[in-house]
Structure formats: structure tokens, C-alpha cells
Amino acid sequence: MRRSIDDLRTFYGEPKGALVRRILAAQLTDAWGTADNCDVLGIGYATPWLDAFTGARRVIAAMPGGQGAEPWVTAGRNRTVLVDDRALPFAAGLFDRILLVHALEEADDPQSVLNEASRLLSPSGRIIIVSAARGGLWARNEATPFGHGRPFSRRQMEGLIRSSGLEPRAWSQALYVPPWRAMLPFSDGIEQVGRLLFPGTAGLILMEAGRLTYARPKVRGARSVIAPPVPALKPASTRTSSPQSPALSVPATTSDLAQTRKPLYVGQSCTD
């Protein structure tokens, strides 16, 4: 059974919840910036992070019926709606960015929820799924929302994403600090050390996905047309290339984010 909206609101008003909000907000800002000119949908309990998308055309929070809904923000073109998360009341391809938080872990049928999110995603849109990480300390603490429902490993989440017709693009982990109040003041240092030395202890896993892209098949007998080169998207990198050795464009894979610890396509605006 899902955690109620009152339980979630109470947790995110406490010091532990405030820490989760801050750490996750930094990851989402690196990934999507202010979501300029995007239509954004939050599924589950995403409202603590939707306020950051100040450049979006429209922001909607879809909250599952088993959880309950809460009034959210008074300014801007923002809406809250109570939904059946297996049959969302929106047209296909409507959203450029979809954020799922506390959406899959406690869902009766997480594949159906992700299938619906995939249906709503625009052709060039992107989804970020945030889930409790299997094996992390937060998934073992029932005093937090992450100690309820079904945590995921990276492989499990990748399989779920591919089954919904999407392709994993990038992934990351966060929340290495243990869920103990005495450790919260040292969270910044623990996050840095844990990322390098204890990756298996992360409390959250984040995965970004988009639609599959296919190469256009070559028609036999057709004339070839040489088109001008189009600049490729480049993964974010912490390395700097020297003028003597220009950097090569490398296709984005799910391993890139693990190496750089920063999401790909930083701050990209919607073009749809």
C-alpha cells in the first residue's frame, strides 16, 4: 500500500526529508536546468522538486489515488490532479520532461505506470526515474518513505525502462549519508566520500531515459544525398581538451553519468 500524502508531507518537513530534497534538487538542476519552454509532468510525489522548473511552459503534478493529492503552488501555470497512474488522463506525446518520484516503488504494477509515462513522452522528451536503491541503507529504514515498497537496482530499472519502449540514457546515485540524525551535519563530506569509496551504499538511484532512435534504412537503388554535418550532442565531461587535440564526440551511454557523476545534456532546452 502506498504511503499517504500526510506521511510524505511530514517526512519532507523533517531534517532527513530536507536533506533528501536538497541532494535530489541538485541532481535535477544539473540534468534539466529550469526546463525552459518545456511541458513538465511529475508522477507520484514530485511536488517538492517541481518548483525548480521556472522556465517551463506548464507544470502538472499527477498524484496517484492511493496516495492522495495536495494543493501545490499558487503562482504560475501549475496544476495538481488526482489520477489512476495506470491510465493517466493526458494526450499521448504531451510532455517534454517527466519526473517520477515515489511512483514505481509502491505501485501495484510498476510496468504499467512506466508504460503510461512512455505514452505521454514527446518524441525528443526525457524521463527521470528516482527510486530507492536496492542494497542502500535508506531502503532498510522503514521510518522513511524509501523503506516501503520495492527498491530497484540499476539492472532492474534498465530492464523496466526497455520494456516500456524507452532507452536508458544516463544514470546516477545519491544519498550516501546514512538515515541517522546524528550523521546529517556531515552529509556533504559523506556524499563525496561515499561516491568514490562506497558506491553500493547509495540510498537513491536516478535514471534518465528517452525514446529509441533508429537509423533510416537505405533503399536499394535510391540515389545517395550528402547532407551537411549536424553537430552531435556531447555528454557532459569534466575533462578539458587542449587546442592541439580536439575532443571526439562520443555517443551517450548509461556508463557516462557514472564516470562523470553529472547528468548528460546539461541544461538543454526543449525544442518541440
Tab-separated table of C-alpha atoms in Angstrom:
chain	number	residue	atom	x	y	z
A	1	MET	CA	0.000	0.000	0.000
A	2	ARG	CA	1.242	3.483	-0.858
A	3	ARG	CA	2.465	5.901	1.748
A	4	SER	CA	-0.225	8.518	2.301
A	5	ILE	CA	0.224	12.137	1.310
A	6	ASP	CA	0.268	13.083	5.007
A	7	ASP	CA	3.157	10.698	5.718
A	8	LEU	CA	5.151	12.052	2.771
A	9	ARG	CA	4.477	15.672	3.679
A	10	THR	CA	5.530	15.023	7.272
A	11	PHE	CA	8.769	13.299	6.254
A	12	TYR	CA	9.837	16.046	3.838
A	13	GLY	CA	9.214	18.628	6.546
A	14	GLU	CA	11.748	16.943	8.847
A	15	PRO	CA	15.567	17.304	8.742
A	16	LYS	CA	16.031	13.968	6.950
A	17	GLY	CA	13.491	14.891	4.307
A	18	ALA	CA	15.016	18.344	3.849
A	19	LEU	CA	18.377	16.685	3.180
A	20	VAL	CA	16.836	14.397	0.547
A	21	ARG	CA	15.165	17.394	-1.097
A	22	ARG	CA	18.435	19.321	-1.310
A	23	ILE	CA	20.539	16.452	-2.655
A	24	LEU	CA	17.988	15.404	-5.247
A	25	ALA	CA	17.307	19.006	-6.295
A	26	ALA	CA	20.990	19.453	-7.158
A	27	GLN	CA	20.914	16.376	-9.410
A	28	LEU	CA	17.764	17.511	-11.219
A	29	THR	CA	19.065	21.036	-11.724
A	30	ASP	CA	22.217	19.656	-13.336
A	31	ALA	CA	20.113	17.464	-15.616
A	32	TRP	CA	17.270	19.742	-16.730
A	33	GLY	CA	18.103	23.220	-15.503
A	34	THR	CA	14.917	25.305	-15.366
A	35	ALA	CA	13.253	23.246	-18.150
A	36	ASP	CA	12.930	26.268	-20.429
A	37	ASN	CA	9.962	26.084	-22.828
A	38	CYS	CA	9.109	22.547	-21.658
A	39	ASP	CA	5.854	20.939	-20.591
A	40	VAL	CA	6.700	19.087	-17.365
A	41	LEU	CA	4.810	16.288	-15.610
A	42	GLY	CA	5.545	14.950	-12.138
A	43	ILE	CA	4.180	11.494	-11.272
A	44	GLY	CA	3.996	10.233	-7.693
A	45	TYR	CA	5.207	12.692	-5.068
A	46	ALA	CA	7.304	15.054	-7.196
A	47	THR	CA	5.979	18.397	-5.924
A	48	PRO	CA	8.995	19.202	-3.685
A	49	TRP	CA	11.130	19.452	-6.855
A	50	LEU	CA	8.765	20.822	-9.492
A	51	ASP	CA	9.106	24.413	-8.292
A	52	ALA	CA	12.641	24.497	-9.698
A	53	PHE	CA	11.401	24.339	-13.314
A	54	THR	CA	10.729	28.050	-13.511
A	55	GLY	CA	11.217	28.270	-17.278
A	56	ALA	CA	8.622	25.627	-18.126
A	57	ARG	CA	5.520	26.415	-20.167
A	58	ARG	CA	3.374	24.210	-17.964
A	59	VAL	CA	3.975	22.054	-14.876
A	60	ILE	CA	1.500	19.397	-13.714
A	61	ALA	CA	1.672	17.138	-10.666
A	62	ALA	CA	-0.174	13.825	-11.160
A	63	MET	CA	-0.675	12.158	-7.785
A	64	PRO	CA	-1.936	8.541	-7.512
A	65	GLY	CA	-5.313	7.903	-5.944
A	66	GLY	CA	-3.892	5.514	-3.361
A	67	GLN	CA	-1.567	8.238	-2.125
A	68	GLY	CA	-3.794	11.293	-2.215
A	69	ALA	CA	-3.148	14.773	-3.562
A	70	GLU	CA	-2.160	18.077	-2.016
A	71	PRO	CA	-2.676	21.691	-3.108
A	72	TRP	CA	0.509	22.902	-4.750
A	73	VAL	CA	1.928	26.340	-5.513
A	74	THR	CA	-0.127	29.448	-6.017
A	75	ALA	CA	1.883	31.113	-8.780
A	76	GLY	CA	2.462	30.106	-12.377
A	77	ARG	CA	0.677	27.741	-14.734
A	78	ASN	CA	0.829	24.764	-12.395
A	79	ARG	CA	-1.807	22.163	-11.614
A	80	THR	CA	-2.353	19.186	-9.301
A	81	VAL	CA	-4.580	16.275	-10.353
A	82	LEU	CA	-5.563	13.026	-8.606
A	83	VAL	CA	-5.093	10.144	-11.068
A	84	ASP	CA	-5.088	6.440	-11.701
A	85	ASP	CA	-1.386	6.133	-12.513
A	86	ARG	CA	-2.072	3.204	-14.875
A	87	ALA	CA	-4.381	5.343	-17.051
A	88	LEU	CA	-3.270	8.962	-16.942
A	89	PRO	CA	-5.779	11.497	-18.345
A	90	PHE	CA	-3.449	13.182	-20.846
A	91	ALA	CA	-2.936	13.010	-24.589
A	92	ALA	CA	-0.041	10.965	-25.972
A	93	GLY	CA	3.237	12.805	-26.519
A	94	LEU	CA	2.154	15.845	-24.492
A	95	PHE	CA	5.139	16.249	-22.135
A	96	ASP	CA	8.788	17.090	-22.787
A	97	ARG	CA	10.003	16.196	-19.295
A	98	ILE	CA	8.502	13.601	-16.933
A	99	LEU	CA	9.760	13.123	-13.374
A	100	LEU	CA	8.773	10.040	-11.372
A	101	VAL	CA	9.417	10.155	-7.604
A	102	HIS	CA	7.846	7.654	-5.191
A	103	ALA	CA	5.981	6.373	-8.237
A	104	LEU	CA	7.334	2.917	-9.099
A	105	GLU	CA	8.405	1.510	-5.719
A	106	GLU	CA	4.912	1.356	-4.266
A	107	ALA	CA	2.910	0.853	-7.455
A	108	ASP	CA	0.956	-2.399	-7.785
A	109	ASP	CA	2.117	-2.645	-11.402
A	110	PRO	CA	5.250	-0.524	-11.984
A	111	GLN	CA	5.477	-1.631	-15.630
A	112	SER	CA	2.012	-0.232	-16.371
A	113	VAL	CA	2.924	3.059	-14.692
A	114	LEU	CA	6.075	3.386	-16.781
A	115	ASN	CA	4.201	2.380	-19.941
A	116	GLU	CA	1.814	5.281	-19.326
A	117	ALA	CA	4.720	7.675	-18.769
A	118	SER	CA	6.268	6.466	-22.022
A	119	ARG	CA	2.998	7.105	-23.869
A	120	LEU	CA	2.927	10.694	-22.675
A	121	LEU	CA	6.535	11.482	-23.616
A	122	SER	CA	7.169	13.682	-26.660
A	123	PRO	CA	9.479	12.334	-29.399
A	124	SER	CA	12.501	14.237	-28.066
A	125	GLY	CA	11.394	14.166	-24.429
A	126	ARG	CA	13.196	12.750	-21.426
A	127	ILE	CA	12.147	10.927	-18.278
A	128	ILE	CA	13.970	10.768	-14.948
A	129	ILE	CA	13.009	7.992	-12.543
A	130	VAL	CA	14.026	8.351	-8.897
A	131	SER	CA	13.798	5.247	-6.739
A	132	ALA	CA	15.134	3.752	-3.549
A	133	ALA	CA	18.309	1.830	-4.379
A	134	ARG	CA	18.367	-1.879	-3.622
A	135	GLY	CA	21.093	-2.565	-1.057
A	136	GLY	CA	21.205	1.015	0.222
A	137	LEU	CA	20.709	1.875	3.881
A	138	TRP	CA	17.644	4.040	3.228
A	139	ALA	CA	15.736	1.102	1.717
A	140	ARG	CA	16.137	-0.705	5.055
A	141	ASN	CA	14.788	2.121	7.188
A	142	GLU	CA	11.003	1.908	7.488
A	143	ALA	CA	10.879	5.303	9.174
A	144	THR	CA	11.442	6.884	5.741
A	145	PRO	CA	9.380	6.572	2.522
A	146	PHE	CA	12.286	4.700	0.920
A	147	GLY	CA	11.870	1.798	3.364
A	148	HIS	CA	8.492	0.875	1.855
A	149	GLY	CA	7.670	-0.837	-1.402
A	150	ARG	CA	10.075	-2.202	-4.000
A	151	PRO	CA	13.626	-0.795	-4.301
A	152	PHE	CA	15.459	-1.167	-7.615
A	153	SER	CA	18.951	-1.975	-8.790
A	154	ARG	CA	20.400	-0.362	-11.900
A	155	ARG	CA	19.847	-3.501	-13.995
A	156	GLN	CA	16.270	-3.896	-12.815
A	157	MET	CA	15.463	-0.301	-13.680
A	158	GLU	CA	17.117	-0.571	-17.096
A	159	GLY	CA	15.043	-3.679	-17.838
A	160	LEU	CA	11.830	-1.920	-16.823
A	161	ILE	CA	12.672	1.075	-18.989
A	162	ARG	CA	13.444	-1.003	-22.069
A	163	SER	CA	10.239	-2.993	-21.613
A	164	SER	CA	8.304	0.272	-21.904
A	165	GLY	CA	9.886	1.096	-25.270
A	166	LEU	CA	12.385	3.621	-23.928
A	167	GLU	CA	16.175	3.601	-23.842
A	168	PRO	CA	18.281	4.381	-20.743
A	169	ARG	CA	20.457	7.438	-21.421
A	170	ALA	CA	22.191	8.187	-18.124
A	171	TRP	CA	22.180	7.150	-14.506
A	172	SER	CA	23.459	8.331	-11.169
A	173	GLN	CA	23.290	7.586	-7.453
A	174	ALA	CA	22.852	9.833	-4.428
A	175	LEU	CA	22.146	9.859	-0.694
A	176	TYR	CA	25.202	8.088	0.678
A	177	VAL	CA	24.735	9.589	4.112
A	178	PRO	CA	23.065	7.049	6.455
A	179	PRO	CA	19.485	7.844	7.567
A	180	TRP	CA	20.621	8.697	11.080
A	181	ARG	CA	20.010	12.154	12.507
A	182	ALA	CA	23.495	12.326	14.081
A	183	MET	CA	25.109	11.992	10.624
A	184	LEU	CA	23.110	14.710	8.867
A	185	PRO	CA	25.529	17.577	9.701
A	186	PHE	CA	28.284	15.676	7.881
A	187	SER	CA	26.222	14.887	4.795
A	188	ASP	CA	28.268	16.891	2.273
A	189	GLY	CA	31.523	15.147	3.161
A	190	ILE	CA	29.863	11.732	3.338
A	191	GLU	CA	28.336	12.229	-0.121
A	192	GLN	CA	31.760	12.915	-1.635
A	193	VAL	CA	33.494	10.025	0.131
A	194	GLY	CA	30.675	7.543	-0.417
A	195	ARG	CA	30.511	8.293	-4.143
A	196	LEU	CA	34.172	7.360	-4.508
A	197	LEU	CA	34.640	4.553	-1.969
A	198	PHE	CA	31.243	3.019	-1.163
A	199	PRO	CA	29.016	3.222	-4.276
A	200	GLY	CA	26.899	0.268	-3.141
A	201	THR	CA	25.600	2.178	-0.118
A	202	ALA	CA	23.731	4.876	-2.061
A	203	GLY	CA	20.134	5.389	-0.965
A	204	LEU	CA	18.782	6.655	-4.293
A	205	ILE	CA	19.200	5.642	-7.901
A	206	LEU	CA	18.313	8.067	-10.695
A	207	MET	CA	17.963	7.021	-14.317
A	208	GLU	CA	17.235	9.189	-17.327
A	209	ALA	CA	15.604	7.688	-20.417
A	210	GLY	CA	14.314	8.781	-23.804
A	211	ARG	CA	12.729	7.333	-26.898
A	212	LEU	CA	14.580	4.838	-29.050
A	213	THR	CA	16.067	6.283	-32.219
A	214	TYR	CA	16.574	4.159	-35.306
A	215	ALA	CA	18.774	4.726	-38.326
A	216	ARG	CA	16.824	5.258	-41.530
A	217	PRO	CA	17.138	2.117	-43.720
A	218	LYS	CA	18.900	2.576	-47.052
A	219	VAL	CA	16.580	1.944	-50.006
A	220	ARG	CA	18.162	-0.162	-52.750
A	221	GLY	CA	18.613	1.777	-55.960
A	222	ALA	CA	17.993	5.170	-54.383
A	223	ARG	CA	20.426	7.980	-55.002
A	224	SER	CA	22.559	8.945	-52.047
A	225	VAL	CA	22.360	12.543	-50.922
A	226	ILE	CA	25.178	14.085	-48.956
A	227	ALA	CA	23.772	16.291	-46.228
A	228	PRO	CA	25.765	18.874	-44.287
A	229	PRO	CA	27.058	17.535	-40.975
A	230	VAL	CA	24.886	18.139	-37.936
A	231	PRO	CA	26.631	18.751	-34.601
A	232	ALA	CA	26.074	15.822	-32.262
A	233	LEU	CA	25.053	16.111	-28.645
A	234	LYS	CA	28.054	15.575	-26.432
A	235	PRO	CA	27.973	14.058	-22.967
A	236	ALA	CA	28.915	16.416	-20.158
A	237	SER	CA	32.525	15.850	-19.207
A	238	THR	CA	34.855	17.124	-16.536
A	239	ARG	CA	37.830	16.888	-18.902
A	240	THR	CA	39.074	19.839	-20.911
A	241	SER	CA	40.541	19.279	-24.340
A	242	SER	CA	43.659	21.053	-25.495
A	243	PRO	CA	43.708	23.127	-28.705
A	244	GLN	CA	46.152	20.632	-30.225
A	245	SER	CA	43.887	17.640	-29.659
A	246	PRO	CA	40.189	18.396	-30.313
A	247	ALA	CA	37.743	16.287	-28.329
A	248	LEU	CA	35.910	13.486	-30.111
A	249	SER	CA	32.129	13.237	-29.887
A	250	VAL	CA	31.244	10.034	-28.014
A	251	PRO	CA	27.724	8.567	-28.058
A	252	ALA	CA	25.936	8.872	-24.741
A	253	THR	CA	25.652	5.651	-22.754
A	254	THR	CA	24.465	4.811	-19.280
A	255	SER	CA	28.074	4.493	-18.147
A	256	ASP	CA	28.921	8.130	-18.929
A	257	LEU	CA	26.986	9.508	-15.986
A	258	ALA	CA	28.581	7.019	-13.629
A	259	GLN	CA	32.016	8.255	-14.706
A	260	THR	CA	31.332	11.992	-14.572
A	261	ARG	CA	28.741	11.929	-11.770
A	262	LYS	CA	26.824	14.602	-13.684
A	263	PRO	CA	23.797	14.091	-15.920
A	264	LEU	CA	24.208	14.260	-19.676
A	265	TYR	CA	22.852	17.103	-21.802
A	266	VAL	CA	23.190	19.701	-19.064
A	267	GLY	CA	20.569	22.456	-19.177
A	268	GLN	CA	19.252	21.547	-22.644
A	269	SER	CA	16.094	23.454	-23.538
A	270	CYS	CA	13.051	21.924	-25.168
A	271	THR	CA	12.775	22.401	-28.902
A	272	ASP	CA	9.354	20.854	-29.543
